XYZ file of C-alpha atoms in Angstrom:
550
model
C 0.000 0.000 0.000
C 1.034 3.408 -0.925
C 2.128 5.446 2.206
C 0.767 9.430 1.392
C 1.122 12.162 3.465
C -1.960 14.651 2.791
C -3.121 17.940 4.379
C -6.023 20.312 3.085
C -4.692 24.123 3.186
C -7.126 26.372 3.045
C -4.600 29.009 1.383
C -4.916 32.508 1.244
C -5.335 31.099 -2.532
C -7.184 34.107 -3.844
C -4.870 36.690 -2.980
C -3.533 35.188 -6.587
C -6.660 36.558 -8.562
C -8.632 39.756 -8.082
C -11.485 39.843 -10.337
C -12.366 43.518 -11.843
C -16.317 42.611 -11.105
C -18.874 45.069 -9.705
C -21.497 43.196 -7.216
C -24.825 44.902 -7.763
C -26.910 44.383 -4.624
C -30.785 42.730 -4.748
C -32.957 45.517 -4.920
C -34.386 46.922 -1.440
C -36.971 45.124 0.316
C -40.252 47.419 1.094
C -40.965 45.909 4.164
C -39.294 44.833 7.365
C -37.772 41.671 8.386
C -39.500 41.491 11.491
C -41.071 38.133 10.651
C -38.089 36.389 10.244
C -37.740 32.893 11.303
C -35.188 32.146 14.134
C -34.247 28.364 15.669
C -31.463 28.427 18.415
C -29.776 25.126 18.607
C -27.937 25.286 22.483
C -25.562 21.941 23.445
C -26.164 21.331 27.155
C -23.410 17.790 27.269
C -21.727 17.604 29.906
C -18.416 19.473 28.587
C -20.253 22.787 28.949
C -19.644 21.949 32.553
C -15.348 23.285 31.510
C -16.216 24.942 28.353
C -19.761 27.394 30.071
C -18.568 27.119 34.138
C -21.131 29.772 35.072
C -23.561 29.289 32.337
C -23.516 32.329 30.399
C -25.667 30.754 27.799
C -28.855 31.655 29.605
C -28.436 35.090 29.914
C -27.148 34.712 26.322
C -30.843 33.119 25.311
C -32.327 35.586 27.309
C -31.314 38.291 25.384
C -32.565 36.449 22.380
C -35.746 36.289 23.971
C -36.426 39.872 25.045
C -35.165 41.258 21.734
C -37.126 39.060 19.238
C -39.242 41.043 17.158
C -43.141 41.064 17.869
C -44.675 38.629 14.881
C -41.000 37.347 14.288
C -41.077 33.222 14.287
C -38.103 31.808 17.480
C -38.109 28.608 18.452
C -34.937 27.257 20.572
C -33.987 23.498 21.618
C -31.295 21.773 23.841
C -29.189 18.808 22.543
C -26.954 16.764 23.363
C -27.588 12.317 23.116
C -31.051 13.361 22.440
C -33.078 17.090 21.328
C -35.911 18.332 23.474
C -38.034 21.836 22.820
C -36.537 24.252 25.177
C -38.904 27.085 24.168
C -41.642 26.444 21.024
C -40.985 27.372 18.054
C -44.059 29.902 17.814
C -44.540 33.787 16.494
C -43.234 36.081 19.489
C -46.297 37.932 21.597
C -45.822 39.064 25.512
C -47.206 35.305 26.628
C -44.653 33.826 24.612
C -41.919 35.944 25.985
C -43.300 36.197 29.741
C -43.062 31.666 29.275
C -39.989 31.039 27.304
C -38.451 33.598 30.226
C -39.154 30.910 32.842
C -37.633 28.143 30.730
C -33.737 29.664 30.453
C -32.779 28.377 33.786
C -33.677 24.358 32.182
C -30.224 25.076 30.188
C -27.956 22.339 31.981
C -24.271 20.956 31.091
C -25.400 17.254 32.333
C -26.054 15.272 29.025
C -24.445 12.950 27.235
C -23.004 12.937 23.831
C -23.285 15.540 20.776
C -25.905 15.126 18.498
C -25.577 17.947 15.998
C -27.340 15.609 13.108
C -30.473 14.674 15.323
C -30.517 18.427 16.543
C -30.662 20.196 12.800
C -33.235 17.645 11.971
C -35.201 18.308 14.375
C -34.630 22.410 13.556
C -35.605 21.992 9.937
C -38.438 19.612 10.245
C -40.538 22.882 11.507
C -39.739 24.075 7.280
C -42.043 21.184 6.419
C -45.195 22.218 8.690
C -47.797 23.602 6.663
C -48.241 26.837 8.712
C -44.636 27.931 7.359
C -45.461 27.727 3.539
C -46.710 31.299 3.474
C -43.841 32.582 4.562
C -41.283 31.296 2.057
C -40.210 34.923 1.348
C -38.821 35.906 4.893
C -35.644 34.444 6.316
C -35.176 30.853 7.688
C -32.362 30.516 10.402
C -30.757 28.069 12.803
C -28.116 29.293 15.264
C -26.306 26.396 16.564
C -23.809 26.689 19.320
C -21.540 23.733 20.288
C -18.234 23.066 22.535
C -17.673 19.486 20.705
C -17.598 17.371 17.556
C -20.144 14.962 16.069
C -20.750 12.256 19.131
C -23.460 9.724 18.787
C -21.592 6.679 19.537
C -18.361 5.523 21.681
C -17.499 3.657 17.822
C -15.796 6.537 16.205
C -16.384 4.933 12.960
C -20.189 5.323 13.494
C -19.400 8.870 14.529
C -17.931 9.717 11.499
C -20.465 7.885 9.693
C -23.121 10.513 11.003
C -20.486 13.097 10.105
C -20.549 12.478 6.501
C -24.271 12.501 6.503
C -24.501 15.923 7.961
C -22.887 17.139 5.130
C -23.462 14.690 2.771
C -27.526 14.269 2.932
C -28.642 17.047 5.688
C -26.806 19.975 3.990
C -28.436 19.690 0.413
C -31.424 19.077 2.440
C -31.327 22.215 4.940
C -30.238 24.440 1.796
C -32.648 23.076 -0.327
C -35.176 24.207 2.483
C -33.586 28.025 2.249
C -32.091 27.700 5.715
C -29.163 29.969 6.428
C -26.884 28.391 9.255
C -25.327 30.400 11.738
C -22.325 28.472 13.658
C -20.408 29.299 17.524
C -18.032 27.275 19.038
C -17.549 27.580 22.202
C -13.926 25.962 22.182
C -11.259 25.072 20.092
C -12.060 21.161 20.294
C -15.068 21.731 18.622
C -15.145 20.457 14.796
C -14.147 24.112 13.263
C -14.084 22.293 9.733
C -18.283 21.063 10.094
C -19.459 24.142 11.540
C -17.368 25.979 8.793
C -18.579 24.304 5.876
C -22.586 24.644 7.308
C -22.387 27.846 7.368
C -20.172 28.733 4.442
C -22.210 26.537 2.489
C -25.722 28.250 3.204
C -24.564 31.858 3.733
C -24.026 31.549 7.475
C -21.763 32.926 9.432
C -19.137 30.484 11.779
C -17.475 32.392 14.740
C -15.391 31.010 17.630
C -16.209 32.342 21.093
C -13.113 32.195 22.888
C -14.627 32.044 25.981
C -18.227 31.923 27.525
C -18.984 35.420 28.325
C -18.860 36.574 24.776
C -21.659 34.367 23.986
C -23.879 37.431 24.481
C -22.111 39.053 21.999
C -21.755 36.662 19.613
C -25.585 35.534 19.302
C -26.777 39.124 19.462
C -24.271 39.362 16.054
C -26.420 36.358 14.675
C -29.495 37.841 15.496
C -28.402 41.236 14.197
C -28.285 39.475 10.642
C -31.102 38.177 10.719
C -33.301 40.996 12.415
C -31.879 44.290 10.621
C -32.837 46.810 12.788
C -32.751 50.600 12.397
C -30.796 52.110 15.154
C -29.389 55.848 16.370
C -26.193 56.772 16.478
C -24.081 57.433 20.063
C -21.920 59.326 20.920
C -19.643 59.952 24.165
C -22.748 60.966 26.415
C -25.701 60.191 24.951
C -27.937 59.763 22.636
C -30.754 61.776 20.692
C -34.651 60.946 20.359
C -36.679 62.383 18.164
C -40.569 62.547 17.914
C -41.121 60.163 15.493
C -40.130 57.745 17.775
C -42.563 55.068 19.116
C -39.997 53.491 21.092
C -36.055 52.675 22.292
C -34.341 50.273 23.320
C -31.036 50.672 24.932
C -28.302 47.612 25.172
C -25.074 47.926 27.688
C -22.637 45.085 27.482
C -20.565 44.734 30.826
C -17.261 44.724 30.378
C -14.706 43.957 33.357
C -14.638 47.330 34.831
C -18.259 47.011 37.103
C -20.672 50.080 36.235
C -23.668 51.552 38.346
C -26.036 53.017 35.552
C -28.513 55.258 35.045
C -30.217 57.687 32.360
C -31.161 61.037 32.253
C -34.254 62.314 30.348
C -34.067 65.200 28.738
C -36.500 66.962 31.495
C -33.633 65.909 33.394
C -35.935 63.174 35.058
C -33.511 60.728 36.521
C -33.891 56.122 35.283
C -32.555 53.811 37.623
C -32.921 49.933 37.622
C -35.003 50.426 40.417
C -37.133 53.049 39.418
C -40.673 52.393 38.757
C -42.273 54.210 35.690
C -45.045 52.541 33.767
C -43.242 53.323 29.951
C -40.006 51.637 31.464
C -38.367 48.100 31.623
C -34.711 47.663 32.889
C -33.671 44.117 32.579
C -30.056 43.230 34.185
C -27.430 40.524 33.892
C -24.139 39.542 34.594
C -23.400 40.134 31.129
C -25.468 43.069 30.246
C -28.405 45.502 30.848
C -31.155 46.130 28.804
C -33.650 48.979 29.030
C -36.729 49.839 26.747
C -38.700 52.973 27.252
C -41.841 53.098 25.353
C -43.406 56.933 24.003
C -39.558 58.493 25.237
C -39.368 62.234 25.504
C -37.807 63.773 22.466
C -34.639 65.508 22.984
C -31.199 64.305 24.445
C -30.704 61.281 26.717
C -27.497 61.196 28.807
C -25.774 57.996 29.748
C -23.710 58.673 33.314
C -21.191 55.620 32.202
C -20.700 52.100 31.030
C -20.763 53.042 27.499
C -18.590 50.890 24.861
C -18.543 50.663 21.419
C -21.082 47.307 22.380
C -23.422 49.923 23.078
C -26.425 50.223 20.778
C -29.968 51.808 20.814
C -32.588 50.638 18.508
C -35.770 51.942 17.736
C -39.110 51.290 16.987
C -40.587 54.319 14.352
C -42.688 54.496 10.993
C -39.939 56.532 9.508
C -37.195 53.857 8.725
C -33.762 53.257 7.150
C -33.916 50.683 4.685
C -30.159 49.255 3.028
C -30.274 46.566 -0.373
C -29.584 42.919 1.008
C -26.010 42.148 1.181
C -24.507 38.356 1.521
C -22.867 37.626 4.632
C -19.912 35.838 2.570
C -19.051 37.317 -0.461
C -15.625 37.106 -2.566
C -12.984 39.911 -3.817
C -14.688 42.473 -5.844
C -13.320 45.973 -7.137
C -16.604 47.502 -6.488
C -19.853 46.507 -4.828
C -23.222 48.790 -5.230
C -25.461 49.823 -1.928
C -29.004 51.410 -2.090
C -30.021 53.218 0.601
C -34.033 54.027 1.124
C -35.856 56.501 3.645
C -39.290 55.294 4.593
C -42.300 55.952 6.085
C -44.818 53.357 6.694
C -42.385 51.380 4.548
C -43.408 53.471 1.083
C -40.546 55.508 0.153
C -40.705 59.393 1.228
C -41.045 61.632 -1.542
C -41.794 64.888 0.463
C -39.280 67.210 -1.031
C -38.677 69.042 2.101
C -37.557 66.690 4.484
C -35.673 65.094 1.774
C -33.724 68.235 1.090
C -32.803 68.587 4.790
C -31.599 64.814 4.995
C -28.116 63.615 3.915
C -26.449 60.142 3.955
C -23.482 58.725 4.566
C -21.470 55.561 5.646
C -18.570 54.080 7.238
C -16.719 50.957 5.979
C -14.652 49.657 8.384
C -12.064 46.827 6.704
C -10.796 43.767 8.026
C -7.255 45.813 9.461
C -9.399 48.264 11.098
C -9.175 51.004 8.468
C -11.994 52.901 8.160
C -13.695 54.371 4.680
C -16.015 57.618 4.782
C -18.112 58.580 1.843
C -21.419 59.658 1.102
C -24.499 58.104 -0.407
C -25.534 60.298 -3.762
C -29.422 60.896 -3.845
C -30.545 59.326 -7.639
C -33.604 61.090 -8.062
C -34.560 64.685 -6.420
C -38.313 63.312 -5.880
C -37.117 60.002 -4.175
C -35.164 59.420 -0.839
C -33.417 56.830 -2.668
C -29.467 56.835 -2.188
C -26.662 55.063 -3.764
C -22.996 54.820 -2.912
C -20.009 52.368 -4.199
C -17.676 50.442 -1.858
C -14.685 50.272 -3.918
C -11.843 47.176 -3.336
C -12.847 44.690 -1.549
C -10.241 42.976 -2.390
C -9.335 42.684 1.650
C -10.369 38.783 3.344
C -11.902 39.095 6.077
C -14.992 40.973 8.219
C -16.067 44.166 6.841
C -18.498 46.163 8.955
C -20.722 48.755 6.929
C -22.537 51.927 9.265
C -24.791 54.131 7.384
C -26.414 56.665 8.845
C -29.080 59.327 7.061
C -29.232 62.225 9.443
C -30.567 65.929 9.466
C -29.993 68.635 12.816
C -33.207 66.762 14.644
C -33.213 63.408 12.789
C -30.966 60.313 12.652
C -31.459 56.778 11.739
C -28.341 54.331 11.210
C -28.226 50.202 9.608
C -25.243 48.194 10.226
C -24.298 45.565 8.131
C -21.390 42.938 8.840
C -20.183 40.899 5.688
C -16.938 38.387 5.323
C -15.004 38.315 2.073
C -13.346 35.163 1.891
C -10.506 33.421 -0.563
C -11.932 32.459 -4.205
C -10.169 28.993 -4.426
C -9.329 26.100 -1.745
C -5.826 24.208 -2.562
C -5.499 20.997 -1.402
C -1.758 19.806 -1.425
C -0.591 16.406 -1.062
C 2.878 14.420 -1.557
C 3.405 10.712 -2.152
C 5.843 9.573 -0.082
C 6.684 6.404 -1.849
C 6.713 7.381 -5.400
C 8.196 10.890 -4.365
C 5.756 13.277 -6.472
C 3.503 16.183 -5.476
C -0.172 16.685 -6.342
C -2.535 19.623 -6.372
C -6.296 19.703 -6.383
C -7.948 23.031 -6.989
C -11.465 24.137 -6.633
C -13.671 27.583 -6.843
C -15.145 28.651 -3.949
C -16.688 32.209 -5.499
C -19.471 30.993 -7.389
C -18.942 34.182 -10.305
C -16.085 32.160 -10.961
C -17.717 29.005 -11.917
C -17.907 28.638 -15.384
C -15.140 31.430 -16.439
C -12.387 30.402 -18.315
C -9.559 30.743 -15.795
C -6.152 29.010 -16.281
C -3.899 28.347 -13.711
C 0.272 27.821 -14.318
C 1.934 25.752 -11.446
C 5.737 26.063 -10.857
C 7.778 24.002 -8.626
C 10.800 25.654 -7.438
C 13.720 24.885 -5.407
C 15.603 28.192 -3.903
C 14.768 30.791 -6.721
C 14.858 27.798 -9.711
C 12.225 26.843 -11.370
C 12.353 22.793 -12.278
C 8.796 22.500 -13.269
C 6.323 24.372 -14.792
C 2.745 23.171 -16.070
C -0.025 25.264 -17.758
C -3.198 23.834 -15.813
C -6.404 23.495 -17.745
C -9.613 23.999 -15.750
C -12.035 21.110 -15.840
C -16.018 21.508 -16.333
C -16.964 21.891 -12.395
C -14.443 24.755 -11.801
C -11.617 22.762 -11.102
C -7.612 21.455 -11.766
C -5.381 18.950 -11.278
C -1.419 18.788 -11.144
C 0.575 15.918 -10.075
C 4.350 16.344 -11.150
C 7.281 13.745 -12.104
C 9.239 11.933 -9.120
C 11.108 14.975 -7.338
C 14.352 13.754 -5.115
C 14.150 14.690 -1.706
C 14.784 18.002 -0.402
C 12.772 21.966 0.082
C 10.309 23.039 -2.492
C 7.823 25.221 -3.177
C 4.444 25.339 -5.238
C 3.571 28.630 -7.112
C 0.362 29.104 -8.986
C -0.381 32.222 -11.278
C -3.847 32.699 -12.797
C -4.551 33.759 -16.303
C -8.161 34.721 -17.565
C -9.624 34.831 -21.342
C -12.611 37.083 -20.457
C -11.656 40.285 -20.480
C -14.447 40.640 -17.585
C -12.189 39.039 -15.256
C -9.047 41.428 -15.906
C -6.524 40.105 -13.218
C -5.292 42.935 -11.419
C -2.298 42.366 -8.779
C -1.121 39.147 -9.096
C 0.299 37.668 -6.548
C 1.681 34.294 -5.572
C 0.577 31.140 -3.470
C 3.647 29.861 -2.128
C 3.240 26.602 -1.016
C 6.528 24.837 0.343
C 6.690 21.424 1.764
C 9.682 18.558 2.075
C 10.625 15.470 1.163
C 12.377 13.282 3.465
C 12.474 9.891 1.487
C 9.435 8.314 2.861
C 8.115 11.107 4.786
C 6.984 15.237 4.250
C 7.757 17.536 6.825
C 6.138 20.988 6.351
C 5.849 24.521 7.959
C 3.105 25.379 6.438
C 1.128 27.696 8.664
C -3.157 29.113 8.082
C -1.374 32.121 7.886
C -2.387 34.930 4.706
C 0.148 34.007 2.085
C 2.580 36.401 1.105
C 1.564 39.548 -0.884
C 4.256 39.343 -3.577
C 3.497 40.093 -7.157
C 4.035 37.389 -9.537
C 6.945 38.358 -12.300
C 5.566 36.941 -15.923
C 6.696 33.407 -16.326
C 7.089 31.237 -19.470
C 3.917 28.487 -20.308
C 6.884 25.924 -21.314
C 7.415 23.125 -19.533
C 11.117 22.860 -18.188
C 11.915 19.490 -15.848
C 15.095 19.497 -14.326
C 16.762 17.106 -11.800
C 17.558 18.008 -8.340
C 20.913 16.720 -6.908
């Protein structure tokens, strides 16, 4: 039997092509998304026990709970050897909330095993029901949060077994059904790769919590994707109401340093947690506080301390900020296309007034932290409709997007998170026994698929190149290199990309450099996840040359 050594590297692989595409964005939706459809998938096995010590999930869930739109559809369940209904999966009213309150504290660390396959099932079974097929329009998704890996069984094999039909026969199935898949783990033992490729797969998002009290955080940024809400902007003291404002709701994350809050009305009427005021609710954890004041008092709000850049305030008002879907994974573009909409009883304004005393404008924040300020250019004079263009995205990584339309007594902001990721996946692998290298390449960016995009793979040793192959791309988006017998000693693999549409312009090459060993009968490699290097490609030759290393 052939002894191979074989690693997948997910490699920085597209910093080698940026495609000169602009992404137009779906056109804006006229209503909201408050009837959304949320399942939260919580593992209570007993590893939470180490993983969630003081069982920050429930305040986590709670959260979930008291924010959940009115009309919005949230069901959640607990897993672990088998699934059970924590709170039903039912359209959110006060009853609902007031009962699914009193079930957070059934959230336990005691069971056994990790049944993620039973636990999605069970999730996407409520697509089927009948009361759910007049809502195909509005968004399906299941948050699931998990410390472990697949674990039905002490036989591994029939744990990987289940595995492979997660992704094998569940996935078509759950993206077939329109479900979007939003991923935690809640430790570094749990199976990255699965979760990954869920959410990846059905426009998800996958995030690692590195410990348990961000798990507040990190499920309010799943709900925040699904559950677009328009919000007002803060600023070092406050905040500012105005009167077309039904209602607020203000959200303070504790951090380490401890906090006594309270607010200050504009009348200069002093909010405490304990105060007692019929168009006020102050809910507090160890992990944040939460306050919603119904018919507030126009004018400025002060904050006495506490506030972070966690802090938010949303709002409940007829007049609304409305941004053109974006994908939460998308791939490098040179340009991607926003529309921006003012409404009122979600119809566009077209009073000529207010939209004269109304600009709008946005902040793109990039995966490094630097930050982007433009404006959004009004189309048509009669129309609060807006457009700006978010140039290079050429960046991997998370992008957050704040716009804000504002005028001297007026603001209303969206914020929209998005991840560009690498266009192609390289999997590298070298036969130890027959001492040759192989190469599989696939498209991730679905644009891509189809394109006629040629790939050149050199082998080098120092600066030499011994090897170089013109790769031709295969019907499903896809190539194949495997090269001659190489004697042992430090390579590398570089790949260049060439396109025939003059759509896909390559701009910037730049290399993958992919080294490995050969030891006679073994590889050795110190090949890191790390972003591949950034250097631009010189022009290379499509002749093969093969020479012999000493």
């Amino acid at each position: 039997m052939k002894k191979t050594n074989k690693w997948m590297m997910l490699y920085s692989f597209s910093s080698l092509i940026f495609c000169i595409v602009t992404l137009a964005i779906i056109p804006i939706q006229t209503h909201a998304s408050n009837e959304n459809d949320f399942r939260v998938l919580v593992d209570v096995s007993g590893s939470m026990k180490k993983n969630d010590a003081n069982n920050m999930r429930r305040p986590a869930i709670e959260l979930l709970i008291r924010l959940a739109p009115e009309n919005s559809l949230v069901g959640i369940w607990t897993f672990g050897q088998n699934v059970d209904m924590l709170v039903p999966h039912r359209r959110v009213s006060k009853n609902w909330r007031d009962f699914s309150s009193t079930q957070v504290d059934k959230i336990h660390s005691t069971a056994l095993r990790t049944n993620i396959g039973l636990a999605l099932e069970m999730a996407m079974s409520e697509s089927l029901a009948s009361s759910y097929e007049d809502n195909s329009d509005n968004q399906k998704v299941i948050v699931l949060l998990t410390d472990g890996v697949v674990d039905v069984s002490a036989d591994s094999n029939i744990n990987d077994d289940e595995r492979i039909r997660i992704l094998e026969k569940l996935l078509p199935q759950m993206q077939a059904a329109g479900l979007i898949i939003h991923t935690i783990a809640l430790s570094s033992n749990a199976d990255k790769d699965l979760l990954q490729q869920l959410s990846l797969a059905t426009d998800g998002v996958y995030t690692l919590a590195e410990d348990a009290d961000q798990l507040a955080s990190v499920f309010l940024s799943a709900f925040d994707l699904s559950f677009p809400v328009n919000r007002i902007p803060i600023n070092e003291e406050g905040f500012l109401i105005d009167k077309g404002i039904d209602e607020f709701t203000l959200l303070m994350m504790r951090g380490v340093e401890p906090y006594k809050l309270h607010l200050k009305t504009p009348s200069n009427v002093l909010l405490k947690k304990d105060t007692e005021q019929s168009n006020v609710s102050w809910f507090s954890s160890p992990a944040y506080d939460l306050i919603t004041v119904s018919e507030p008092e126009a004018g400025y709000w002060i904050v006495n301390e506490g506030l972070t850049n966690q802090t938010r305030v949303s709002i409940v008002s007829d007049v609304a900020l409305r941004l053109s879907d974006v994908a939460n994974n998308i791939y490098p573009r040179s340009a991607m296309t926003i529309d921006a909409q003012l409404q009122a009883l979600n119809h566009i304004i077209i009073d000529q007034n207010l939209i004269d005393l109304i600009g709008v404008d946005y902040r793109l924040i990039t995966p490094n932290g630097h930050v982007i300020s433009d404006t959004f250019l009004l189309l048509n004079k009669d129309k609060a409709h807006y457009q700006a263009t978010l140039n290079d995205l050429s960046q991997r990584g998370s992008y957050e997007l704040v716009v804000t339309a504002k005028a001297d007594t007026f603001q209303r902001q969206q914020i929209k998170r998005f991840i560009v990721h690498d266009s192609f996946i390289a999997d590298l692998s070298v036969d130890d026994e027959s001492q040759a290298v192989s190469l599989d390449v696939k498209i991730k960016d679905p644009y891509l698929i189809g394109q006629q995009i040629d790939l050149t793979a050199a082998i080098q040793v120092a600066n030499s190149v011994i090897v170089e192959r013109s790769l031709s791309q295969k019907n499903n988006g896809s190539w194949e290199f495997t090269s001659t017998p190489l004697n042992a000693g430090d390579y590398s693999l570089h790949l260049q990309a060439n396109a025939e549409d003059p759509l896909l312009t390559l701009n910037d090459f730049k290399l993958a450099n992919m080294p490995f060993s050969i030891i006679e009968d073994r590889l050795t490699t110190t090949i890191s996840d790390l972003p591949l290097p950034e250097t631009e490609t010189e022009t290379e030759t499509e002749t093969e040359t093969e020479t012999e290393t000493e």
